[in-house]
Coordinates of C-alpha atoms and ligand atoms in Angstrom, one line a residue:
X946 CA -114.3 -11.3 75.3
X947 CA -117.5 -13.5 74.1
X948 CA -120.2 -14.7 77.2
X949 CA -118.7 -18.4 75.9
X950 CA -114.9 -17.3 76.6
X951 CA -115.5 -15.3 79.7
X952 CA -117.9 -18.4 81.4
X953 CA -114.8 -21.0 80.3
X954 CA -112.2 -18.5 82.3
X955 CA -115.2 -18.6 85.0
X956 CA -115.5 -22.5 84.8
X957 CA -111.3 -23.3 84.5
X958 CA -110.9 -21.0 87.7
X959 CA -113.2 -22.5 89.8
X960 CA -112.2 -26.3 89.2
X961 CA -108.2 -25.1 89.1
X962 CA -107.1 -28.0 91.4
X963 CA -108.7 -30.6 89.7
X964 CA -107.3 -32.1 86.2
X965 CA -108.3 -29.7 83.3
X966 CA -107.1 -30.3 80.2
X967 CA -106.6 -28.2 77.8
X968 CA -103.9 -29.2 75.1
X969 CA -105.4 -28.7 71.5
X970 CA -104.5 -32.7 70.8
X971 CA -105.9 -34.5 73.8
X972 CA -108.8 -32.0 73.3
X973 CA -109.6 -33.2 69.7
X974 CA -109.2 -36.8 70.6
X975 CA -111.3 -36.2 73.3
X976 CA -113.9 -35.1 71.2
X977 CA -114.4 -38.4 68.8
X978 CA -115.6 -41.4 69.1
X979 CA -116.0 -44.0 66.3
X980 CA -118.7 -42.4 64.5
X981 CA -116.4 -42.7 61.2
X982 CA -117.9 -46.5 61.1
X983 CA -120.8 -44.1 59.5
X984 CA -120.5 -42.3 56.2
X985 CA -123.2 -40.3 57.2
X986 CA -122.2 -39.4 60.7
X987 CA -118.6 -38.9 59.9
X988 CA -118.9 -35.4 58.3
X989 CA -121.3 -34.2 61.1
X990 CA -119.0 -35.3 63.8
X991 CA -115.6 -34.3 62.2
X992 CA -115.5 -30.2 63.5
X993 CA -117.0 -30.6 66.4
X994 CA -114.5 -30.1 69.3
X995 CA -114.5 -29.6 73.2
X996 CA -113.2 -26.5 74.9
X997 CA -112.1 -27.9 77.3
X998 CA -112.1 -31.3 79.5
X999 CA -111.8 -32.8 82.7
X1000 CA -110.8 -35.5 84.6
X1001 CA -113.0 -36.2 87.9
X1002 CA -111.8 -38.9 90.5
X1003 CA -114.8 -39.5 92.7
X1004 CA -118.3 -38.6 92.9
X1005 CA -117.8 -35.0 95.2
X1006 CA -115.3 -34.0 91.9
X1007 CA -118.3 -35.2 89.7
X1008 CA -120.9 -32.8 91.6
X1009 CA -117.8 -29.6 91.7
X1010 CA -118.0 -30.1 88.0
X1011 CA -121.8 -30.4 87.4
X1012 CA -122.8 -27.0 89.6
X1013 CA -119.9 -25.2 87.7
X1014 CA -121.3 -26.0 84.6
X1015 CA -124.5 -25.0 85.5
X1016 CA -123.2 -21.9 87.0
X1017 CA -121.2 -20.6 84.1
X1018 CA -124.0 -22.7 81.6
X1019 CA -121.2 -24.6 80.0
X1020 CA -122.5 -27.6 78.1
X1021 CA -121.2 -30.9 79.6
X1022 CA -120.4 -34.2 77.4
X1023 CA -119.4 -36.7 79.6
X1024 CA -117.4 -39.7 77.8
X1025 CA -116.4 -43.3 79.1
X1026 CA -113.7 -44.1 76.4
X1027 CA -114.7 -43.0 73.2
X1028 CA -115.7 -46.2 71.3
X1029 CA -119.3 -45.0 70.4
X1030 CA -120.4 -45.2 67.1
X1031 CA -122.7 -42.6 66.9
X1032 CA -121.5 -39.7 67.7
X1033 CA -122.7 -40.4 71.0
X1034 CA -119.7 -38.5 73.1
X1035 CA -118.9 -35.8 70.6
X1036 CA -120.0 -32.6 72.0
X1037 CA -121.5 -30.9 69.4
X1038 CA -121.8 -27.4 71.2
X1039 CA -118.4 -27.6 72.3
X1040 CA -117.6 -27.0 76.0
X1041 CA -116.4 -29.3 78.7
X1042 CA -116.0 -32.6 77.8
X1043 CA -116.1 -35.0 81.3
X1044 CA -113.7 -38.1 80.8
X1045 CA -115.0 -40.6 83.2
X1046 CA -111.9 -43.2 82.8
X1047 CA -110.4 -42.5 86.3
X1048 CA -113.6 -43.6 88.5
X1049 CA -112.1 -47.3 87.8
X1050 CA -113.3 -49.1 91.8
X1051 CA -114.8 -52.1 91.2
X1052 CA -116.7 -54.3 94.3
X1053 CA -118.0 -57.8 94.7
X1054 CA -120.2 -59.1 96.7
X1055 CA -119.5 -62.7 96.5
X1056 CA -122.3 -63.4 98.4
X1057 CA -125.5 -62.3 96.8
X1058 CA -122.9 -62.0 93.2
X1059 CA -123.8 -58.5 92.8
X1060 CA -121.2 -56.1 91.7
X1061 CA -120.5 -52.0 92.4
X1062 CA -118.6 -50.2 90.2
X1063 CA -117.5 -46.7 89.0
X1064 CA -118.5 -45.8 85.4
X1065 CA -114.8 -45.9 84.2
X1066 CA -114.5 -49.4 85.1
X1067 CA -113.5 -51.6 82.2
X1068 CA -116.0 -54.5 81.4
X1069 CA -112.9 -57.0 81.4
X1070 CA -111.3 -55.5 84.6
X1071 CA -114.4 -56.3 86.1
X1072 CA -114.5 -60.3 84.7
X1073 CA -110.6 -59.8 86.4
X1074 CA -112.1 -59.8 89.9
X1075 CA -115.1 -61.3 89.5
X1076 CA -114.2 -64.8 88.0
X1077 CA -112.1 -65.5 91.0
X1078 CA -115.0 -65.4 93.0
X1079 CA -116.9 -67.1 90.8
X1080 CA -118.9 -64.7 88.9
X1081 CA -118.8 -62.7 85.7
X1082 CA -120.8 -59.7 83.6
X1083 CA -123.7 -61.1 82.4
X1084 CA -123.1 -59.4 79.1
X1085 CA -120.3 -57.3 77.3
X1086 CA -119.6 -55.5 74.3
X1087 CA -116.7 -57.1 72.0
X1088 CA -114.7 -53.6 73.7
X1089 CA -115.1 -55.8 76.2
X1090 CA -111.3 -54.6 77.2
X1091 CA -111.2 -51.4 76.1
X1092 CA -114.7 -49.7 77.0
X1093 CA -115.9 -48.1 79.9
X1094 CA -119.1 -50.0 82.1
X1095 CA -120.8 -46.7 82.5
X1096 CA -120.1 -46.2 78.5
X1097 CA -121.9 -49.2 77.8
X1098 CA -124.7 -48.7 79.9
X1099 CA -125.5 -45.1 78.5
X1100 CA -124.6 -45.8 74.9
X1101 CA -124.1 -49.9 74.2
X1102 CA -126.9 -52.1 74.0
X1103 CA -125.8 -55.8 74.0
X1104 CA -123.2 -58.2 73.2
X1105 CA -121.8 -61.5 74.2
X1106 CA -124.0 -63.0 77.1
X1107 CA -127.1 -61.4 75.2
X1108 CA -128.1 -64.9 73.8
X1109 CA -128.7 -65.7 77.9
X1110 CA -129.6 -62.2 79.0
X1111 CA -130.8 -60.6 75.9
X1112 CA -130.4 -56.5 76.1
X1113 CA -129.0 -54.1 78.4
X1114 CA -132.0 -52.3 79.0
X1115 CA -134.5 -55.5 79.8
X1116 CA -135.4 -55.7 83.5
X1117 CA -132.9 -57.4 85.9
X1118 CA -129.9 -56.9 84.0
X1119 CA -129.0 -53.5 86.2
X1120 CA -130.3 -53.2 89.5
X1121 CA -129.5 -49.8 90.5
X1122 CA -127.5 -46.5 89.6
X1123 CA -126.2 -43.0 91.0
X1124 CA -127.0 -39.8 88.9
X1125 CA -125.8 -36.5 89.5
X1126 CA -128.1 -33.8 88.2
X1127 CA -126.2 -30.7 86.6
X1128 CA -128.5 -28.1 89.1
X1129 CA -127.1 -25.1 90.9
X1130 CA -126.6 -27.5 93.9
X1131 CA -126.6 -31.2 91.7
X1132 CA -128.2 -34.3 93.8
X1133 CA -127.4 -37.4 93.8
X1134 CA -130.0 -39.7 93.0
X1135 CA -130.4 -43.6 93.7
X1136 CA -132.3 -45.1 90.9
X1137 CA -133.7 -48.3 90.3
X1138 CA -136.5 -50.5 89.0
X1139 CA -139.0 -49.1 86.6
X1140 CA -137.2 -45.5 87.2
X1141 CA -133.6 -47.2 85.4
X1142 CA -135.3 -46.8 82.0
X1143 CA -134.8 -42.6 82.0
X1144 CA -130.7 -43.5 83.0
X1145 CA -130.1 -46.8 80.6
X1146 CA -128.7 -46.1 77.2
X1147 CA -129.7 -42.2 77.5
X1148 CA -126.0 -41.0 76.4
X1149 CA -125.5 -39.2 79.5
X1150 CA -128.2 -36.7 78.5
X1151 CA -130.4 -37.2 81.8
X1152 CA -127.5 -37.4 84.4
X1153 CA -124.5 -38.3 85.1
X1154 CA -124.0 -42.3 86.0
X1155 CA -121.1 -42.2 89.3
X1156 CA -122.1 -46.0 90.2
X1157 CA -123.6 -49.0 89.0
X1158 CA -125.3 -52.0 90.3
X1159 CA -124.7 -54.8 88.3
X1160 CA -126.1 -58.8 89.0
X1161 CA -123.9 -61.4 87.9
X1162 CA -123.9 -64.7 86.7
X1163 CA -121.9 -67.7 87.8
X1164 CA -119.1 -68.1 86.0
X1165 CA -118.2 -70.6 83.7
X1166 CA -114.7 -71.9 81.7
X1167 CA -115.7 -70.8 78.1
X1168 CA -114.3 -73.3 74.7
X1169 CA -114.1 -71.4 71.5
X1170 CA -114.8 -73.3 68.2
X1171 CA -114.7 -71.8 64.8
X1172 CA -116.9 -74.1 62.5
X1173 CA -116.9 -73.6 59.2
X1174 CA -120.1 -74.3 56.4
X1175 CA -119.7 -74.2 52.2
X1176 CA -123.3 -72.4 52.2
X1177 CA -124.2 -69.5 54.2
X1178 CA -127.6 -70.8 54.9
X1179 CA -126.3 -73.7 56.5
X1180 CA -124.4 -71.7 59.0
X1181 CA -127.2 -69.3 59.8
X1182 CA -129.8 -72.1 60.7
X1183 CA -126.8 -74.4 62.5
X1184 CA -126.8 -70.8 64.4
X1185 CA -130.5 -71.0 65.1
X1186 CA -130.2 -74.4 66.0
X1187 CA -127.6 -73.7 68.8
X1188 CA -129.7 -70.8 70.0
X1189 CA -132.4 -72.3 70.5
X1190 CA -131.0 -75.9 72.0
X1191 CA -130.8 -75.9 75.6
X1192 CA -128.5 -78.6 76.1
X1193 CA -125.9 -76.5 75.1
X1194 CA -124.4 -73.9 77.5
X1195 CA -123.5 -71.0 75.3
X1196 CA -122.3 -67.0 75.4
X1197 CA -121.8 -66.1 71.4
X1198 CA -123.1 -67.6 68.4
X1199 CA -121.7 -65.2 65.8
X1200 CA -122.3 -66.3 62.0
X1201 CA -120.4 -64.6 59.1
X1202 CA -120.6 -64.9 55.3
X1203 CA -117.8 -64.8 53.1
X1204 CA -116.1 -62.7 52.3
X1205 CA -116.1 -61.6 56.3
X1206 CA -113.9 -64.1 57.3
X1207 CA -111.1 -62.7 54.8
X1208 CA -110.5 -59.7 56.9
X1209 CA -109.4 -61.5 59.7
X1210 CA -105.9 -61.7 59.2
X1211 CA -104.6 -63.2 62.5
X1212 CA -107.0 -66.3 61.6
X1213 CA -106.7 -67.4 58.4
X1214 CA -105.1 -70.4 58.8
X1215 CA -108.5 -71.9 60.4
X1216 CA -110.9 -69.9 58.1
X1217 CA -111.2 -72.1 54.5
X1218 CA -111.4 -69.6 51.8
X1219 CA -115.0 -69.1 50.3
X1220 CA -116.7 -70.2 53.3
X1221 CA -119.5 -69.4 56.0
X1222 CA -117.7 -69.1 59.9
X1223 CA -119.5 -70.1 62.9
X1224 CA -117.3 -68.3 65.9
X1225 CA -119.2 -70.1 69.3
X1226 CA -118.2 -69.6 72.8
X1227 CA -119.9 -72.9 74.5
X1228 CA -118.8 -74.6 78.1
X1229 CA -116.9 -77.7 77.6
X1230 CA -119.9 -80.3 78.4
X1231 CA -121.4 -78.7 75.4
X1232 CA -119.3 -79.6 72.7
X1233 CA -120.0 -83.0 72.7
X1234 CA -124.3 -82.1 71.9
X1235 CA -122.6 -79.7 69.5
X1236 CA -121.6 -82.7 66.8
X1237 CA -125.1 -84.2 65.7
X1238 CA -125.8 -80.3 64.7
X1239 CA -122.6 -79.9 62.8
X1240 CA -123.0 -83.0 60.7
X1241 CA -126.6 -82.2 60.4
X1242 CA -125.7 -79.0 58.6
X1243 CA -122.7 -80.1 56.8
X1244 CA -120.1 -78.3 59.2
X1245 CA -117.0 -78.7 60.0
X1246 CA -114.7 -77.6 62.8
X1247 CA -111.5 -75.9 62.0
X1248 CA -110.6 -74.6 65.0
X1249 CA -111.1 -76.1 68.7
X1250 CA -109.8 -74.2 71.9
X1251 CA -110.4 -75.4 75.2
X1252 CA -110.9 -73.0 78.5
X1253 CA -107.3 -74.0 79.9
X1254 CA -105.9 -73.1 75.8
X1255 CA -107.4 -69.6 75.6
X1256 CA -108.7 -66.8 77.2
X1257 CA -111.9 -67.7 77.0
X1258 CA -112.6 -64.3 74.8
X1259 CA -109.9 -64.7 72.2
X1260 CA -112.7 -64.7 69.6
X1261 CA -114.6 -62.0 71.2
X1262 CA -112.8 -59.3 68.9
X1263 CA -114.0 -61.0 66.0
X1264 CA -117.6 -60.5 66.4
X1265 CA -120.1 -58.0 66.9
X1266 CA -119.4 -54.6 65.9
X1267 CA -115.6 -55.8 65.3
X1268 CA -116.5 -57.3 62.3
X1269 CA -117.1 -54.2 61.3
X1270 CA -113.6 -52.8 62.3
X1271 CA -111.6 -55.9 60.5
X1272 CA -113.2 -55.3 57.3
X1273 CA -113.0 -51.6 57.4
X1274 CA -109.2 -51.6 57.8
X1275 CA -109.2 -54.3 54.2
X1276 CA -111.6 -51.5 53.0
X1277 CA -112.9 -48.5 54.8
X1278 CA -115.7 -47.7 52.5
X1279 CA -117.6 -50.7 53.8
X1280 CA -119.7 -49.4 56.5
X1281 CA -122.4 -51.5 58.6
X1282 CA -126.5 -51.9 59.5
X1283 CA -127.9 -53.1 62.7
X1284 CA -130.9 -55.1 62.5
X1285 CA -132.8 -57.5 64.6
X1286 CA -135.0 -59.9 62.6
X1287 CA -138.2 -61.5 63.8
X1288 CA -138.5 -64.8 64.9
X1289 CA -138.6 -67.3 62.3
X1290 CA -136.8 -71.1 62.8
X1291 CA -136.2 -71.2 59.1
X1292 CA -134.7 -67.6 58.8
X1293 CA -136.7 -67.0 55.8
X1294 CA -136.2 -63.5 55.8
X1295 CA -132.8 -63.7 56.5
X1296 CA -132.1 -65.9 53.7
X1297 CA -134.3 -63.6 51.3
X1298 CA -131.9 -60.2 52.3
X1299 CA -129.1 -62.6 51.9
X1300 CA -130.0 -63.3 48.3
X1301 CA -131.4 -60.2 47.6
X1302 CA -128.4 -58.1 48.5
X1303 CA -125.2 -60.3 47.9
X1304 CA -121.8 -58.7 48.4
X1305 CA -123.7 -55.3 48.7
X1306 CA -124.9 -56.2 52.4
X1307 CA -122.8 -59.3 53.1
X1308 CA -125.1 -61.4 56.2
X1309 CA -123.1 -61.3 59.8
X1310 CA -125.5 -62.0 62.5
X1311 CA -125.7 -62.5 66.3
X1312 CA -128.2 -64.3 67.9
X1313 CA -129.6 -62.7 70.9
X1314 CA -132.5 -63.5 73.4
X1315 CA -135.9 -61.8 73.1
X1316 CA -137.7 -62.9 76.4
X1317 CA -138.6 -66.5 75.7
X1318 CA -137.8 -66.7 72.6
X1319 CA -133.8 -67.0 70.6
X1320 CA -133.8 -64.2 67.0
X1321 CA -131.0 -63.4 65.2
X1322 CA -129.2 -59.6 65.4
X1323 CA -127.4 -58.6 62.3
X1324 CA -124.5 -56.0 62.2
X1325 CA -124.2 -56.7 58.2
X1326 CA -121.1 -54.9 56.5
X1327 CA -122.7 -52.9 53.5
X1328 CA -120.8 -51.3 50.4
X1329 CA -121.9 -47.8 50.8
X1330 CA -122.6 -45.9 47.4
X1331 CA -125.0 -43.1 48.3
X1332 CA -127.0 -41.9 51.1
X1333 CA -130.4 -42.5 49.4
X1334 CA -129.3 -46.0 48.6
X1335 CA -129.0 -46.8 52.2
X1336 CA -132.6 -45.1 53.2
X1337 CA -133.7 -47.6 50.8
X1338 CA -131.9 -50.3 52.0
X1339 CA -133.1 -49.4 55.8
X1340 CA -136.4 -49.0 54.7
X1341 CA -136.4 -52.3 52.6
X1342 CA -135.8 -54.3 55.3
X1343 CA -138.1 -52.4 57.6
X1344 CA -141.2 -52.7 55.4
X1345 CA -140.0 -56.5 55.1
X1346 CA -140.6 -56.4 58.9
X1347 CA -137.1 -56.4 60.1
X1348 CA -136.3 -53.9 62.9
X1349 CA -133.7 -51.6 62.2
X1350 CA -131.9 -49.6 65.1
X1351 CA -130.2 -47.2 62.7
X1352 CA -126.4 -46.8 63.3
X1353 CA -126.4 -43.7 60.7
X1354 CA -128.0 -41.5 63.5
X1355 CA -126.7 -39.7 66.0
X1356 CA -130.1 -39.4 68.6
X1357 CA -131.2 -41.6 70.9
X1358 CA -134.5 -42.2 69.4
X1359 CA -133.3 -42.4 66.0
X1360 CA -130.8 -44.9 66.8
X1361 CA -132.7 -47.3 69.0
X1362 CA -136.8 -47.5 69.2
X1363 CA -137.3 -44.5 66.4
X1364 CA -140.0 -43.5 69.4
X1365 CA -139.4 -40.4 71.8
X1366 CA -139.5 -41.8 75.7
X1367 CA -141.3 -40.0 77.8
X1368 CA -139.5 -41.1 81.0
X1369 CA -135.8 -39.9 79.6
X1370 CA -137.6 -36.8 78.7
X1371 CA -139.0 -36.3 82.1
X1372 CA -135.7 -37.3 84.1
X1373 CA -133.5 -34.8 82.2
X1374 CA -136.5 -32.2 82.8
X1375 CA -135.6 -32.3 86.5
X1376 CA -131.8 -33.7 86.6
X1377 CA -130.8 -31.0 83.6
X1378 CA -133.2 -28.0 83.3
X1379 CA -130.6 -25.9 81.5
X1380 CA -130.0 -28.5 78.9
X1381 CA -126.3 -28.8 79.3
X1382 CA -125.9 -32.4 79.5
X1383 CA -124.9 -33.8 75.6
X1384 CA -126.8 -31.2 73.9
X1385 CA -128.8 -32.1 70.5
X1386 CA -128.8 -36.0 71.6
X1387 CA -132.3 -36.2 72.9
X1388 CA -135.3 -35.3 70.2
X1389 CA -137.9 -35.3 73.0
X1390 CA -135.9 -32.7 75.2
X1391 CA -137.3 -29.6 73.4
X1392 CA -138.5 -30.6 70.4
X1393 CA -134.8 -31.0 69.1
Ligands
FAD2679 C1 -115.1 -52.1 67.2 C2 -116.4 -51.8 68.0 C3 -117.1 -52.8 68.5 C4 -118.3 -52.6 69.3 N1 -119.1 -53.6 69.7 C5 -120.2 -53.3 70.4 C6 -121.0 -54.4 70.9 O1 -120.7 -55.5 70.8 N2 -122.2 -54.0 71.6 C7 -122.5 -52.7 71.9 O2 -123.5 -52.5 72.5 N3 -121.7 -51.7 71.5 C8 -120.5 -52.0 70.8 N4 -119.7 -50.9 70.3 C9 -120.0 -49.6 70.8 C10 -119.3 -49.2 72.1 O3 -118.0 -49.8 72.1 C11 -119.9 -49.8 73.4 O4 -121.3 -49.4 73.4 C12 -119.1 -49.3 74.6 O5 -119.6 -50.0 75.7 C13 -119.2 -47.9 74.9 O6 -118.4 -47.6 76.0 P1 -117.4 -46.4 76.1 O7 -116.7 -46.4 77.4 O8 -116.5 -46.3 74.9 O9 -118.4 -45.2 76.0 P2 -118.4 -43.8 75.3 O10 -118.4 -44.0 73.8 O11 -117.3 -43.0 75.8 O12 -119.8 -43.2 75.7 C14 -121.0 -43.8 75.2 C15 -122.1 -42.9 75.7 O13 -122.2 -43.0 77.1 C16 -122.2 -41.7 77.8 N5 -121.6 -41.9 79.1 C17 -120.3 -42.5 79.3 N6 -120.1 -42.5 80.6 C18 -121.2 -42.0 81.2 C19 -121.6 -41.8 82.6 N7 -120.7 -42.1 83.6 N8 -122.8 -41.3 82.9 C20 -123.6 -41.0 81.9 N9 -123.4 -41.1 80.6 C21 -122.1 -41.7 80.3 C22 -121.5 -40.8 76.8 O14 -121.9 -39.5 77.0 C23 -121.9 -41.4 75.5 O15 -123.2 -40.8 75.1 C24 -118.6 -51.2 69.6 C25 -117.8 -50.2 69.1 C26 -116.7 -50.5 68.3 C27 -115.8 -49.3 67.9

C-alpha cells in the first residue's frame, strides 16, 4: 500500500461519522469548477481529481477535518460551489476535497445592518433575509443564486453593487472573518482590518473561512431597463455617463456590443438585431434623470421593468461573467478577457480595442468604482485561435495601459495583481506550514 493510500485509510477512519464521500461521480464533479471558460486552463484542470471529500456542518467538524489532514498530510481543497473559473477549487494534488455548501446560517443585525454568515451561504439567500429588514449585500457576483459567500470572498472579485462599492477586497466591504489553520491542533483565528487582506480572495490557500462579517447597505426596490444604441460607442459613453451621474441611484451598468445580445435567447424580443444593449439596474426616482442621457446618445428603451414587475435581478444573469456563459452555449470556442481600463470620460482606449479588434474581441464592459472615481471593467468574449495570439492580445492591451487580471491562469497572483503578496504568504506560513491547503495556487508560498 502507497504512504498516499495508507494516510487516506488513516484520514477516512478517523472522520468515519462525518459525511465522506467517496463515489467516483460526485468525486469528479467535485473536483471542477468552470475553468473550461479557459482554453488554456481547461486541459490542465481536466485529470485532476479528489480522493476523497467531505461534508463539514459547523466549525468543530471544520477543525476534526483540518488536524486530520495535517496528521495523515492529506492536501485539503476546500470548495464553496464550484463556479470558479480558474481552476481555483480543482485540487490539483488530489486528496480531500472540503465542500463547504452545508455551513448555510445566515444572521442580521438589523440594527447596526451588519450580517454573519457561514461560507456556504448563498449570496441571494442572504438578500432573502436581509431585504425584509431593510438591507442587502453590498455587492454580488451574477451567481448571485447559485455561489457560495465564502466562494466569492476567496475566489470572486466584484459584481453588481461594485459601481457603489467597487471591489471585494477594498477596505470596508468585509469587516471580519474566522480561519481555521490546518496545524496538528488548528486555531481559530478572528481576523480583521488590515490583517483581512492575507484571507480575501486567497482561494482558501491561507485558511479556511467558517464566518464572515459582512456590512450592508440599505436596501432599495431595483427597475431594470434594457436600452438599446445603433453604435457601440454611443452605448459605452451613455454607460460612462450614468456612472458617473449622481443623480441617478444605480447597481449595474452593463454595456454589450453586438453580436452579444444574440446569445440571449430568452430576450430577444427586446434586443433589436445589430445593436449595442445597455442592461441598467437603477431605483425608480432615477429613471426619470435617465431620459436627457438616452436622447443625448441616440438610445432608446426596449424594455422597462419596474421593482413591483421583476425580481429586481432578472437581468443579473445577463451580465458579468454570464455573458460569457450565453455566448459559449451559441459557440463554445468563444472564450473571455478581464480588463479594467483607466479612467478616461471619452473611453478612448476603449473605443481604439473596439476598432482594433472587431468580432475577434467583441466590447462587453461593466463599469465599476475605483475610489473616487467611475472606470469601465471589461469581460470581452474573444474568438480564441491560438495560445500565442491571446499573449499578444493580453499584452496589447497591457502595454496600451489597460490592466489585465488574466482569467487564463490558474494562481492567485497571476490572475489578479501579477505581484506576489507578502501578507498571504506570511498568513499561510503560520495557518498552513505543511502546505496542504490548495496546493500549487500560491506562487509566493515556496517559490511555486
Ligand atoms: C457564469 C459565471 C459568472 C460569474 N460571474 C462572476 C462575477 O460577476 N463576479 C465574480 O467575482 N465572479 C464571477 N464568477 C466566478 C464565481 O462564480 C464567483 O467568484 C463565485 O462567487 C465563487 O463562489 P463559489 O461558491 O462557486 O466558490 P468556489 O468556486 O467553490 O471557490 C472559489 C475559491 O474559494 C475557495 N473557498 C471556497 N470556500 C472557502 C472557504 N470557506 N474558506 C476558504 N476558501 C474557500 C475555494 O478553495 C476556491 O479557491 C462567475 C462564474 C461563472 C461560471
Amino acid at each position: 500500500m502507497s504512504d498516499l493510500t495508507s494516510n487516506l485509510a488513516h484520514l477516512q477512519a478517523d472522520l468515519a461519522d462525518l459525511d465522506l464521500i467517496s463515489d467516483a461521480t460526485q468525486l469528479s464533479k467535485l473536483s471542477q469548477d468552470y475553468a473550461h471558460f479557459s482554453p488554456i486552463l481547461q486541459p490542465i484542470v481536466a485529470d485532476k481529481r479528489a480522493d476523497i471529500a467531505i461534508r463539514p456542518t459547523c466549525e468543530a467538524d471544520v477543525i476534526r477535518i483540518a488536524a486530520a489532514c495535517y496528521r495523515h498530510d492529506i492536501p485539503l481543497t476546500i470548495r464553496g460551489a464550484g463556479t470558479g473559473n480558474y481552476g481555483q477549487c480543482v485540487p490539483f494534488e488530489g486528496g480531500l476535497v472540503m465542500d463547504m455548501s452545508a455551513m448555510t446560517a445566515i444572521e442580521i443585525d438589523s440594527q447596526s445592518g451588519i450580517a454573519i454568515v457561514e461560507p456556504g451561504a448563498k449570496m441571494a439567500a442572504i438578500d432573502r433575509i436581509a431585504k425584509p429588514q431593510g438591507y442587502e449585500l453590498r455587492m454580488a457576483p451574477s451567481t448571485y443564486r447559485t455561489a457560495t459567500i465564502g466562494g466569492f470572498i476567496s475566489g470572486g472579485s466584484c459584481g453588481m453593487g461594485s459601481i457603489n462599492h467597487g471591489m471585494l477586497s477594498d477596505p470596508g466591504n468585509i469587516l471580519g472573518l474566522r480561519l481555521i489553520t490546518c496545524e496538528a491542533q488548528p486555531r481559530i483565528l478572528e481576523l480583521s482590518g488590515t490583517d483581512l487582506a492575507g484571507a480575501i480572495h486567497a482561494y482558501g490557500t491561507t485558511g479556511i473561512i467558517t464566518q464572515l462579517q459582512l456590512p450592508l447597505t440599505p436596501a432599495i426596490d431595483w427597475s431594470e431597463l434594457i436600452i438599446c444604441f445603433d453604435h457601440f460607442m454611443d452605448a459605452a459613453r451613455f454607460g460612462q455617463a450614468i456612472a458617473d451621474d449622481p443623480n441617478i441611484t444605480k447597481k449595474l451598468i452593463t454595456v454589450l456590443a453586438w453580436p452579444i445580445p444574440s446569445y440571449f435567447t430568452p430576450l430577444q424580443a427586446v434586443l433589436p438585431p445589430g445593436k449595442a444593449a445597455v442592461l441598467l439596474m437603477v431605483d425608480e426616482p432615477s429613471i426619470a434623470p435617465l431620459q436627457p442621457w438616452i436622447e443625448q446618445h441616440n438610445g432608446q428603451i426596449t424594455d422597462q421593468k419596474t421593482a413591483a414587475q421583476t425580481t429586481g435581478t432578472m437581468l443579473l444573469e445577463y451580465t458579468w461573467n454570464h455573458t460569457t456563459l450565453h455566448a459559449r452555449s451559441s459557440d463554445p470556442t468563444l472564450t473571455y478577457l478581464q480588463t479594467i481600463f483607466p479612467r478616461d470620460p471619452d473611453l478612448k482606449l476603449v473605443e481604439e480595442m473596439y476598432q482594433t479588434y472587431g468580432t475577434e474581441v467583441i466590447m462587453h464592459l461593466e463599469f465599476l468604482r475605483r475610489g473616487d472615481i467611475t472606470v469601465p471593467g471589461a469581460l470581452q468574449l474573444v474568438r480564441f485561435t491560438t495560445a500565442d495570439r491571446l499573449t499578444h492580445i493580453i499584452q496589447h492591451h497591457e502595454q496600451q495601459g489597460a490592466f489585465i487580471p488574466n482569467p487564463h491562469a490558474y494562481t492567485v497572483e497571476d490572475g489578479g495583481s501579477k505581484q506576489i503578496d507578502p501578507a498571504k504568504v506570511a498568513l499561510k506560513r503560520q495557518a498552513d506550514p505543511k502546505g496542504l491547503l490548495n496546493p500549487g495556487k500560491l506562487r509566493g508560498w515556496k517559490g511555486e
